[in-house]
Coordinates of C-alpha atoms and ligand atoms in Angstrom, one line a residue:
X36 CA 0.0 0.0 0.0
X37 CA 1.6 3.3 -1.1
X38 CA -0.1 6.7 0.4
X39 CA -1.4 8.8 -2.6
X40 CA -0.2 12.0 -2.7
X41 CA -2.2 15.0 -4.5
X42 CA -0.9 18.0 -5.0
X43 CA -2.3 21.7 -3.8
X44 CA -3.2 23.9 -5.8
X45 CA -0.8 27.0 -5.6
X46 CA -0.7 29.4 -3.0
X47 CA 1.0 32.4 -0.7
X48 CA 1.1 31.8 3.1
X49 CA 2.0 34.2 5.1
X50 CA 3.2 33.5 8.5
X51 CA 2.8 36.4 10.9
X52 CA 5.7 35.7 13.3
X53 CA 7.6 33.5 11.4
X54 CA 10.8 34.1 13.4
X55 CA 8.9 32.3 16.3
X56 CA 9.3 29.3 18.0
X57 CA 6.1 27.5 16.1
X58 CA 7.1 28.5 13.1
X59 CA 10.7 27.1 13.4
X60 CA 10.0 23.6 14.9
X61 CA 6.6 23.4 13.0
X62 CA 5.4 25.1 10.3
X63 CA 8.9 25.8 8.3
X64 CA 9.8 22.0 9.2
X65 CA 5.9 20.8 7.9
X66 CA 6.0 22.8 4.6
X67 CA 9.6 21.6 3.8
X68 CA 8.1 18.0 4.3
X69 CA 5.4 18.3 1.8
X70 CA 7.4 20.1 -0.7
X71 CA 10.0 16.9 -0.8
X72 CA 7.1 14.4 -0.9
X73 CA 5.7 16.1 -3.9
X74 CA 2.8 18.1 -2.2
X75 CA 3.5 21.5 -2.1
X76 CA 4.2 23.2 -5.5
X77 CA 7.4 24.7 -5.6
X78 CA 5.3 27.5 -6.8
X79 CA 4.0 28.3 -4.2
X80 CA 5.1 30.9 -1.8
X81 CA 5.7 31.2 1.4
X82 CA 6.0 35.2 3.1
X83 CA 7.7 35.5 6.3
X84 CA 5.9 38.7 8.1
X85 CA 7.5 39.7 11.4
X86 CA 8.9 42.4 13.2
X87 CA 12.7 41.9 12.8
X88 CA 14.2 43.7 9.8
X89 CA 15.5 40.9 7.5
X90 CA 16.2 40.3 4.4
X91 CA 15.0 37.7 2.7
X92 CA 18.7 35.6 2.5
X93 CA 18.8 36.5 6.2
X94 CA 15.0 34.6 6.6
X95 CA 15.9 32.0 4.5
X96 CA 18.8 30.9 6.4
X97 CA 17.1 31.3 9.5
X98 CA 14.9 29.2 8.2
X99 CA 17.4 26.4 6.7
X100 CA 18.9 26.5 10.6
X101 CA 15.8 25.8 11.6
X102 CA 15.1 22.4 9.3
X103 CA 18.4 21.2 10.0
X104 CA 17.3 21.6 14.1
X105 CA 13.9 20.0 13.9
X106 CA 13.6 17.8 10.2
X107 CA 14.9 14.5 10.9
X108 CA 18.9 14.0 8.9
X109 CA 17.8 10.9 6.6
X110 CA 14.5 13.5 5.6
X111 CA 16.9 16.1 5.0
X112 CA 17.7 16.4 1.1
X113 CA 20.3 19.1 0.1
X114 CA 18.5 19.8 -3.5
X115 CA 15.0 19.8 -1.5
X116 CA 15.7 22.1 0.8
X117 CA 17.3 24.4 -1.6
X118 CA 13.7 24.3 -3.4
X119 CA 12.0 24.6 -0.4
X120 CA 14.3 27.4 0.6
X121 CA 13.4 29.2 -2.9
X122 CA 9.9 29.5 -2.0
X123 CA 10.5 31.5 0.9
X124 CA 10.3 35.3 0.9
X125 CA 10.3 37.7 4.0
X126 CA 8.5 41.4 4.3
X127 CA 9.0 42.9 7.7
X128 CA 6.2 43.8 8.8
X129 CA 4.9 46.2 12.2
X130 CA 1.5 44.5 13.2
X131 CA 0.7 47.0 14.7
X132 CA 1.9 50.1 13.2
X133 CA 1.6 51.2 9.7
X134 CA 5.0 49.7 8.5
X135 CA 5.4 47.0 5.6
X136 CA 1.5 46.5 5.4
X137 CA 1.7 48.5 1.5
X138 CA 5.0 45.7 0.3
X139 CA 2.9 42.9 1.8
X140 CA 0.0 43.8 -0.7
X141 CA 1.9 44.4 -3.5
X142 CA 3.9 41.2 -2.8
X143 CA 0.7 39.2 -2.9
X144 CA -0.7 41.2 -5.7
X145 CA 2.0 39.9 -7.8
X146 CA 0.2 36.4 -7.9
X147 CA -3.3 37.1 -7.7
X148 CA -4.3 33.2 -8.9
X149 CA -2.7 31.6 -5.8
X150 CA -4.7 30.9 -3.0
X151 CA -3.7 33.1 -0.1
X152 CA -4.0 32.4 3.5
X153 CA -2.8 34.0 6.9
X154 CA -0.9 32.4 9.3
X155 CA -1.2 34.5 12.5
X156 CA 1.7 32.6 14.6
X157 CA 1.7 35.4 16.9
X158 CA 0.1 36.2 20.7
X159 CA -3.5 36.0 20.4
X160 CA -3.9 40.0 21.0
X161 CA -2.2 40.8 17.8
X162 CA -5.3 38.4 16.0
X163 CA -7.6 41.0 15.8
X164 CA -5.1 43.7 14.9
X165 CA -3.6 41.6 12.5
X166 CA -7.4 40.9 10.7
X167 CA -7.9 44.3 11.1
X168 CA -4.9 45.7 9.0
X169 CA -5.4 42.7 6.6
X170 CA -9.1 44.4 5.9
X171 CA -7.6 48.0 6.1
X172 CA -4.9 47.2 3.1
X173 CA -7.7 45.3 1.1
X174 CA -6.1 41.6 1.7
X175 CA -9.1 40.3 3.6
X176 CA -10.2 39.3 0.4
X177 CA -13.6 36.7 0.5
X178 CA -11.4 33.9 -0.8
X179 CA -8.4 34.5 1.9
X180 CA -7.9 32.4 4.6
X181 CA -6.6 33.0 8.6
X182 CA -5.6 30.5 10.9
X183 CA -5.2 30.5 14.6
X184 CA -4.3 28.8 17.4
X185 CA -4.8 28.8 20.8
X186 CA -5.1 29.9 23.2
X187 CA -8.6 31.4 21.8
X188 CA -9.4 33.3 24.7
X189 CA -8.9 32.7 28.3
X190 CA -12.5 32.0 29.6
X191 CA -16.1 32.5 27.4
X192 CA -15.7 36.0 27.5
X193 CA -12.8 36.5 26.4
X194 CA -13.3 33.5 23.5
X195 CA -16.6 35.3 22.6
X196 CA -14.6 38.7 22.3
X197 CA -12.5 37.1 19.9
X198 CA -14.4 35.6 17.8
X199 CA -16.0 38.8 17.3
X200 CA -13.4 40.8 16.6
X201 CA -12.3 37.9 13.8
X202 CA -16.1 37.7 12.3
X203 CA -15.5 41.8 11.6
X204 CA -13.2 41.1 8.2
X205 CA -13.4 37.6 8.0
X206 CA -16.5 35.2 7.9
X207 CA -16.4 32.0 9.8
X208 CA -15.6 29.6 6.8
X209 CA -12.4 31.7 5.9
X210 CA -10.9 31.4 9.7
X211 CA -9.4 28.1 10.7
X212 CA -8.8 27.2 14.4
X213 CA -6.3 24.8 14.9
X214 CA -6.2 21.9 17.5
X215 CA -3.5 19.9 16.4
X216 CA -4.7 17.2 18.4
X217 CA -7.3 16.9 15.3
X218 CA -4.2 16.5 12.8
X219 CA -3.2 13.2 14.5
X220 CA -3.5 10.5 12.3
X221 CA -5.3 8.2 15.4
X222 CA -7.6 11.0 15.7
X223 CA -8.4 11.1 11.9
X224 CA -8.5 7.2 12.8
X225 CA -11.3 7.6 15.5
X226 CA -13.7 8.9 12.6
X227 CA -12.9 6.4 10.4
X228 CA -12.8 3.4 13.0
X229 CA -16.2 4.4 14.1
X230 CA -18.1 5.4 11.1
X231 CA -16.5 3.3 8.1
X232 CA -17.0 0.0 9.7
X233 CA -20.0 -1.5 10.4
X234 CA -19.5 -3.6 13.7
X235 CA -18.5 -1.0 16.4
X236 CA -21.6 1.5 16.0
X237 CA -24.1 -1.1 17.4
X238 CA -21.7 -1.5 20.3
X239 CA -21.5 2.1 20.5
X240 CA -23.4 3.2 23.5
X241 CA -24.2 3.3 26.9
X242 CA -26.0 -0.1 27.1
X243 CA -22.5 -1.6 25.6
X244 CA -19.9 0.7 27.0
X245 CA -19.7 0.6 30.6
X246 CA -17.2 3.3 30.6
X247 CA -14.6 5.6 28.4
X248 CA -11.0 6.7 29.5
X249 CA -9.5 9.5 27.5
X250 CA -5.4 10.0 28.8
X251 CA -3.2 12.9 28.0
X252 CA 0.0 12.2 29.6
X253 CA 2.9 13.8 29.8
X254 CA 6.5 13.5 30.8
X255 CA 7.6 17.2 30.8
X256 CA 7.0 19.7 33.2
X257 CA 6.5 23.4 32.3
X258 CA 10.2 24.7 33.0
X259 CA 10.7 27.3 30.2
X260 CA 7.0 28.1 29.8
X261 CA 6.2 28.8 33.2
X262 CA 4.9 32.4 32.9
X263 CA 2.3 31.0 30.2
X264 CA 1.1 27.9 31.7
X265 CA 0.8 29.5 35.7
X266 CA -2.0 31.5 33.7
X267 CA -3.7 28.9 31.8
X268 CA -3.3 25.3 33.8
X269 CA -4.1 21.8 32.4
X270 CA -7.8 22.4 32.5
X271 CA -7.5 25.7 29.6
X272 CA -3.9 24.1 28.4
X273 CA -5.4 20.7 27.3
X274 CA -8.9 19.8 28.4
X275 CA -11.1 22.6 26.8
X276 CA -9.2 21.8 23.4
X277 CA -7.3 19.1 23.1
X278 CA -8.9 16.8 25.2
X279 CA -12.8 17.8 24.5
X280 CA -11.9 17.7 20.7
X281 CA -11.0 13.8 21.7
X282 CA -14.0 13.7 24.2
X283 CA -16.3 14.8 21.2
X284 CA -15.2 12.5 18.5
X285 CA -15.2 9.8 20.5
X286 CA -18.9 10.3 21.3
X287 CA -20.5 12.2 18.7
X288 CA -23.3 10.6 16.6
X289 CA -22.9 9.9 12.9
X290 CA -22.5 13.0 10.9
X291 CA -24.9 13.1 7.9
X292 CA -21.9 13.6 6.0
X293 CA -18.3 14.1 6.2
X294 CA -18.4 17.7 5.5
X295 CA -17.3 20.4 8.3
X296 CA -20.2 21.9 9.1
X297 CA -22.1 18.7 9.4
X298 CA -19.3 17.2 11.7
X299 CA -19.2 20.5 13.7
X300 CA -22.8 20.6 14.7
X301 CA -22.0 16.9 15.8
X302 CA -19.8 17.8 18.1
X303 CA -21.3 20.9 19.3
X304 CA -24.3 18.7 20.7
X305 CA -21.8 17.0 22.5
X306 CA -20.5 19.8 24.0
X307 CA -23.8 21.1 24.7
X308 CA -24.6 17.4 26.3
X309 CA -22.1 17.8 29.0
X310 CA -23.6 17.6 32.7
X311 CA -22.0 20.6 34.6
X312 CA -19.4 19.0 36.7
X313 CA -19.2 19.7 40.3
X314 CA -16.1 19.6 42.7
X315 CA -16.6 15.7 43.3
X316 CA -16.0 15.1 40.1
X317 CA -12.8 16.6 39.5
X318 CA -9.1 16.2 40.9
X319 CA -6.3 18.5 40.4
X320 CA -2.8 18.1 41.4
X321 CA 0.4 20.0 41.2
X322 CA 4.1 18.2 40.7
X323 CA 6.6 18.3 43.6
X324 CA 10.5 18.5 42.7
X325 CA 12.7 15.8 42.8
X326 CA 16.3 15.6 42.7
X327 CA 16.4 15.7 38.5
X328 CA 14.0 18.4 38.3
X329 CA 12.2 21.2 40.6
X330 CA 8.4 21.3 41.7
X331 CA 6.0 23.2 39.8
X332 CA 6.5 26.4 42.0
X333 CA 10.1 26.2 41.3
X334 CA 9.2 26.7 37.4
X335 CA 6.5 30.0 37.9
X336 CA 7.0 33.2 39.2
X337 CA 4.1 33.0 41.8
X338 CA 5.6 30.8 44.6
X339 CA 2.3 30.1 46.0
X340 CA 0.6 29.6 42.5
X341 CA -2.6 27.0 42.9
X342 CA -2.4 26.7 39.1
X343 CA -3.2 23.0 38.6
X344 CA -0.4 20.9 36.1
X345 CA -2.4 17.9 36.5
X346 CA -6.3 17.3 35.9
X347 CA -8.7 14.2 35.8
X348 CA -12.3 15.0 35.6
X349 CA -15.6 12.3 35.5
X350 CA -17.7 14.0 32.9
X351 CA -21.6 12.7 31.6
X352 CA -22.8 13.1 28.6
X353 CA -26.8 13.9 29.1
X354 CA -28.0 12.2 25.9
X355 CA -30.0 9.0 24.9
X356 CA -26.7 7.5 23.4
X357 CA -24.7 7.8 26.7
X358 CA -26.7 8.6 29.4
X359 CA -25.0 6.3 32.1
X360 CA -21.7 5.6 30.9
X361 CA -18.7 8.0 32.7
X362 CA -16.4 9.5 30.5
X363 CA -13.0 9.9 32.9
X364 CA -10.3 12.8 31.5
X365 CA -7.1 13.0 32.9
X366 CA -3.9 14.8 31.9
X367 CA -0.9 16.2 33.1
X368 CA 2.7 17.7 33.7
X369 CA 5.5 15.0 35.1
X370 CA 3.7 11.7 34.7
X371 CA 4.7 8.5 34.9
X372 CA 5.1 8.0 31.0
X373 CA 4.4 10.3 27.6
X374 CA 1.0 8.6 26.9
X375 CA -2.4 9.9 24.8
X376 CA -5.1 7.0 24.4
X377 CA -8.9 7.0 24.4
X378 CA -9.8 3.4 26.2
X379 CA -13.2 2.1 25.3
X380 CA -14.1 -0.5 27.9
X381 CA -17.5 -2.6 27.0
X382 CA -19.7 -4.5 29.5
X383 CA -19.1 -8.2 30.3
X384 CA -21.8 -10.2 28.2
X385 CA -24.8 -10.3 29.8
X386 CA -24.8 -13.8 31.0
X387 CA -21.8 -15.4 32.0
X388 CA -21.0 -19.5 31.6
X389 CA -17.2 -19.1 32.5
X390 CA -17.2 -18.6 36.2
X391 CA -13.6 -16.7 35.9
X392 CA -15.0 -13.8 33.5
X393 CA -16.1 -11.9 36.5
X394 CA -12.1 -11.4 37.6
X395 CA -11.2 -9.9 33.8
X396 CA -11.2 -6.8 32.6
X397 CA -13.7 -7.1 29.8
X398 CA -13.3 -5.6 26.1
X399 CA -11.6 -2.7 26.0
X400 CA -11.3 -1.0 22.7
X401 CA -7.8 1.3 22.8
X402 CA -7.1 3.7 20.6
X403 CA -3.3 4.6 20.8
X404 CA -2.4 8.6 19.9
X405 CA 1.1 8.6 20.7
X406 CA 3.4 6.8 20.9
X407 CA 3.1 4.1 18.9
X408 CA -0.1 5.9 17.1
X409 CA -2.3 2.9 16.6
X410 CA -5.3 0.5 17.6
X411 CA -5.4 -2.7 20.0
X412 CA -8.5 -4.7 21.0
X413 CA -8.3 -6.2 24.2
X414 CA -10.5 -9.6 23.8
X415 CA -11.1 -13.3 26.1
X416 CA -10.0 -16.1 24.6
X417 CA -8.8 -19.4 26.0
X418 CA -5.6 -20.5 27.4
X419 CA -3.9 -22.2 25.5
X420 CA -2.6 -25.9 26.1
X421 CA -4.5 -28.4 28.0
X422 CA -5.3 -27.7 31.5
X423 CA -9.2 -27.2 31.2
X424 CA -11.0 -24.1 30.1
X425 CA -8.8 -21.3 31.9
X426 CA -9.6 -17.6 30.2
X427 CA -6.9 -15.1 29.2
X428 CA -7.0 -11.9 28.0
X429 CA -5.0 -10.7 25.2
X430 CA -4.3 -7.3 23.0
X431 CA -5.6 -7.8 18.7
X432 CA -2.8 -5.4 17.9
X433 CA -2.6 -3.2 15.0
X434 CA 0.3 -0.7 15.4
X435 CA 0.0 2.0 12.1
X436 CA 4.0 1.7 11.9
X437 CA 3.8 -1.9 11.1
X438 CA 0.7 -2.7 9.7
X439 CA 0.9 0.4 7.4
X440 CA 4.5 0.2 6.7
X441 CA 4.7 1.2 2.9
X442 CA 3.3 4.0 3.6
X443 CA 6.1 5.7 5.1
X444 CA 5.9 8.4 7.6
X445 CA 2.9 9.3 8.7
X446 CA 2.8 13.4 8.6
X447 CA 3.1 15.1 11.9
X448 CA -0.7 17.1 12.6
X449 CA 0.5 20.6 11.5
X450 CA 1.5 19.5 8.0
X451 CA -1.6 17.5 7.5
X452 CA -3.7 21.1 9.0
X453 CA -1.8 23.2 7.0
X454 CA -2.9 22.0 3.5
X455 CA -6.3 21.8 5.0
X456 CA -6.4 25.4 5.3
X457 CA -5.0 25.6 1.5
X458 CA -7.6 22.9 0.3
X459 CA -10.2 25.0 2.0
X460 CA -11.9 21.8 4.1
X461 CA -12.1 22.4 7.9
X462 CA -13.6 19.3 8.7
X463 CA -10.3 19.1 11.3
X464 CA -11.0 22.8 12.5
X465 CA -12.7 23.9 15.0
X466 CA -15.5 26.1 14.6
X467 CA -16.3 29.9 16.6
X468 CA -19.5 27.9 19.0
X469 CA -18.0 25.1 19.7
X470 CA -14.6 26.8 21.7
X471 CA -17.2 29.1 23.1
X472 CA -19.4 26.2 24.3
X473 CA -16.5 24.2 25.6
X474 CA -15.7 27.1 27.7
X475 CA -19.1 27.3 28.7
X476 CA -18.4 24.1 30.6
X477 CA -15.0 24.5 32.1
X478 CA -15.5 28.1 33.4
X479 CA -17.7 27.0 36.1
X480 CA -15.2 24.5 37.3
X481 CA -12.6 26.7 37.5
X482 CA -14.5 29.3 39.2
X483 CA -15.8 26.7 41.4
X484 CA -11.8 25.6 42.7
X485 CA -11.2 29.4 43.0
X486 CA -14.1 30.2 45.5
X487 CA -13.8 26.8 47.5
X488 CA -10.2 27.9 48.4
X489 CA -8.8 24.7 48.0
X490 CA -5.2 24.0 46.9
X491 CA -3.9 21.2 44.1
X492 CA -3.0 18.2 45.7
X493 CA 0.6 17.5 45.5
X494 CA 2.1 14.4 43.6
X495 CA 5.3 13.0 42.9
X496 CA 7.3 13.2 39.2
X497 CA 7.0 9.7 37.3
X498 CA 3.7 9.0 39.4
X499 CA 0.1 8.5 37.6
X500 CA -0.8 12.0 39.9
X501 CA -2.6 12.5 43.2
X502 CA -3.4 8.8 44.8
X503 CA -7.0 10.5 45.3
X504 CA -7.4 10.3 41.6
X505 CA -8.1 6.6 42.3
X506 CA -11.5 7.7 43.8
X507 CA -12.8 9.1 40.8
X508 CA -13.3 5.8 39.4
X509 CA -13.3 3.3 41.9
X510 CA -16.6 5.0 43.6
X511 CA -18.0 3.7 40.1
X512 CA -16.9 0.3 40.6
X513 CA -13.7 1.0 37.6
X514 CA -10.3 1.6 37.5
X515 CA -7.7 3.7 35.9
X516 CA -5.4 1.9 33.2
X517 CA -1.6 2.9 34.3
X518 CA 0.0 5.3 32.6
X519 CA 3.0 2.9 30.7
X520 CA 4.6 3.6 27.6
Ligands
BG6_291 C1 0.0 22.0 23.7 C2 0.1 22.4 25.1 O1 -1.2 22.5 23.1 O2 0.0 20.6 23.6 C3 1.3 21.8 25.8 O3 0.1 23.8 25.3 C4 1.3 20.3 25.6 O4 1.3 22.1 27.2 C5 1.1 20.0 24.1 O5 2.6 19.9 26.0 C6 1.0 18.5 23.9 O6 1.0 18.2 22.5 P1 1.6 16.8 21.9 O7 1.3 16.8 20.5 O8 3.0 16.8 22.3 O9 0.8 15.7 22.7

């Protein structure tokens, strides 16, 4: 099996801050991929915009330093990246000033058949200044594109606020949110897995599925990005996005078809579905130090911060579909292993005629993000060899790398969004209502662990976070799976 690849059509991105850290370890190094596997035209054109004043040789060897730091050697051609390095141009550019704004137009006026789209890399208060001097120089154009990324507001106000200031110059199908979590191929994989095959969709509810795990863990801590994260937490870090975009494809219904707008509305009733959780059903933890590495307060500037690096929540989806079934969340800073899986586990059969079912751990459908990206069935069969009818249970692996191995590399999420935006689909984006809805439900958690005063429990580095995280689901009669790579 050999992936197909089909070329875009030709464009202009520009990347507003493309000195930055995400455009150096992702976008640069995602584009350079696709132009070597015979995706991205080498007509096309890509415009650094930033503050700094380079020139475009001075940009274009900042951005070969930058492949040769984060593109893998043996991907690494030397007459590729010269073509990819061609197709890079640079216009400094004041976002918010009057500077560079007339040579950006008339750069992009030279190729007014290319599909043009802007890439606002930068801090998310420069995204409505940005749209507005893209309107104000006449590139908001009805067939341009913007993309974003979050954080996409702090709370529902501030998302709301946003949004607004975005749907001023652009309308909603030219804006593309990103969650990169919906670039994963697994992800993809979820869709296809559930709506492409005909024998899990029966199975597919509340009077199958006793209970869902969705895991986000992570080795690192947050040294180096303290001053962000001590504002945002695990909870507006990774469970309003990441984790609710998994959360939602997971348990949406059937989209009529796979178009964006149909898949959208899917998951915006699931959103919408979500019980309001109280305290009971949430832990949060903070990491102590340990000899390697220092304790979350030794990383922020607040040395009594009660910012949470660690989150696991029960949440219930108030539908006919799951009414009944718990779906736990968990993620966090300093855990035991680097770890994102979504863990369907089904009922035992309703009657049982092998006494020793009871002790197993049932059906468990897992769907493997990273690392590893891939799918493994947990199912009962028999013990081999003759001593009577003892049960085992055993993993029906299917590990993408191996089973798909023709196929090469599978592209990291940005380089699979990025063409999205220039093929115009957001199916994988997420749209204005549903971030606003999905902080609709986490705002009145984290209001509710501000007034009750409480602090994060502690936990240890390399642990699974706070024991108490154990009571979440053993008051429900289930437990965690550990967190092992
Ligand atoms: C980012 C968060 O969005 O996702 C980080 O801000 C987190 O805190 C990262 O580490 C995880 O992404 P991935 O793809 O490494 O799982």
């Amino acid at each position: 099996m050999v992936s197909t690849v089909i070329p875009v059509r030709p464009f202009d991105l520009v990347i507003f801050g493309a000195t930055g850290d995400l455009a150096r370890r992702k976008i640069l190094p995602g584009l350079y991929r696709r132009l070597a596997a015979g995706q991205m035209p080498t007509t096309a054109r890509v415009i650094g915009a930033a503050r700094s004043r380079m020139s475009q040789a001075e940009f274009r060897e900042a951005a070969r330093a930058a492949l040769e730091e984060f593109v893998d050697a043996p991907a690494l051609d030397a007459a590729q990246v010269d073509t990819f390095l061609a197709t890079l141009d640079y216009v400094p550019v004041d976002a918010t000033g009057e500077d560079g704004w007339a040579e950006l137009a008339a750069k992009l006026g030279e190729r007014p058949d290319h599909i043009r789209a802007f890439y606002m890399s930068v801090g998310p208060n420069l995204f409505g200044v940005i749209a507005e001097r893209l309107a104000g120089c006449g590139l908001a154009t009805p067939p341009s594109r913007i993309v974003v990324e979050k954080p996409l507001g702090h709370d529902l106000a501030s998302a709301r606020a946003l949004n607004l200031e975005l749907s001023k110059h652009f309308e909603e199908h030219q804006i593309y949110r990103i969650d990169h979590y919906l670039g994963k191929e697994t992800v993809q994989n979820l869709m296809a897995i559930r709506f492409a095959n005909a024998f899990f969709e029966p199975l597919w509810n509340s009077r199958h599925v006793e209970h869902v795990q969705i895991t986000v863990a992570e080795t690192v801590g947050v040294a180096g990005r303290g001053a962000y994260y001590d504002s945002a937490g695990a909870m507006r870090d990774m469970v309003q996005n990441h984790m609710m975009q998994l959360l939602c494809l997971t348990a949406m219904e059937p989209p009529a078809r796979f178009e964006p707008d149909a898949v959208h509305d899917e998951k915006l009733k699931v959103i919408r579905a979500l019980d309001p959780l109280t305290l009971a059903d949430t832990v949060r933890g903070q990491y102590r130090g340990n000899n390697e590495d220092g304790s979350y307060h030794d990383h922020v500037d607040d040395p009594a911060s009660r910012t949470e690096s660690f989150v696991a929540l029960r949440a219930h989806i108030a539908n006919w579909r799951w009414a009944g079934t718990p779906f736990y969340l968990r993620t966090g800073k300093r855990l035991s292993a680097r770890l994102s899986e979504i863990v369907v586990t089904f009922r035992q059969p309703p009657h049982t005629i092998f006494p020793q079912i009871e002790a197993l751990k049932g059906n468990a459908l897992i769907i493997r993000l990273q690392p590893g990206e891939g799918i493994t069935m947990r199912v009962t069969i028999k013990e081999p060899g003759p001593g009577g009818m003892r049960l085992v249970e055993v993993p029906l692996d299917m590990t993408f790398a191996d089973a798909l191995a023709e196929v090469g590399d599978i592209p990291e999420a940005y380089e699979r969004l990025i063409l999205d935006v220039i093929r115009g689909d957001q199916t994988l984006f997420m749209r204005g209502d549903e971030v606003e809805a999905a902080w609709a439900w986490t705002d009145p958690i984290i209001r509710l662990w501000t007034e009750s005063g409480s602090k994060p429990l502690l936990y240890d580095p390399g642990s699974a976070g706070p024991i108490e995280v154990y009571k979440l689901t053993s008051a429900d009669g289930h437990l965690w799976r550990e967190i092992a790579a």
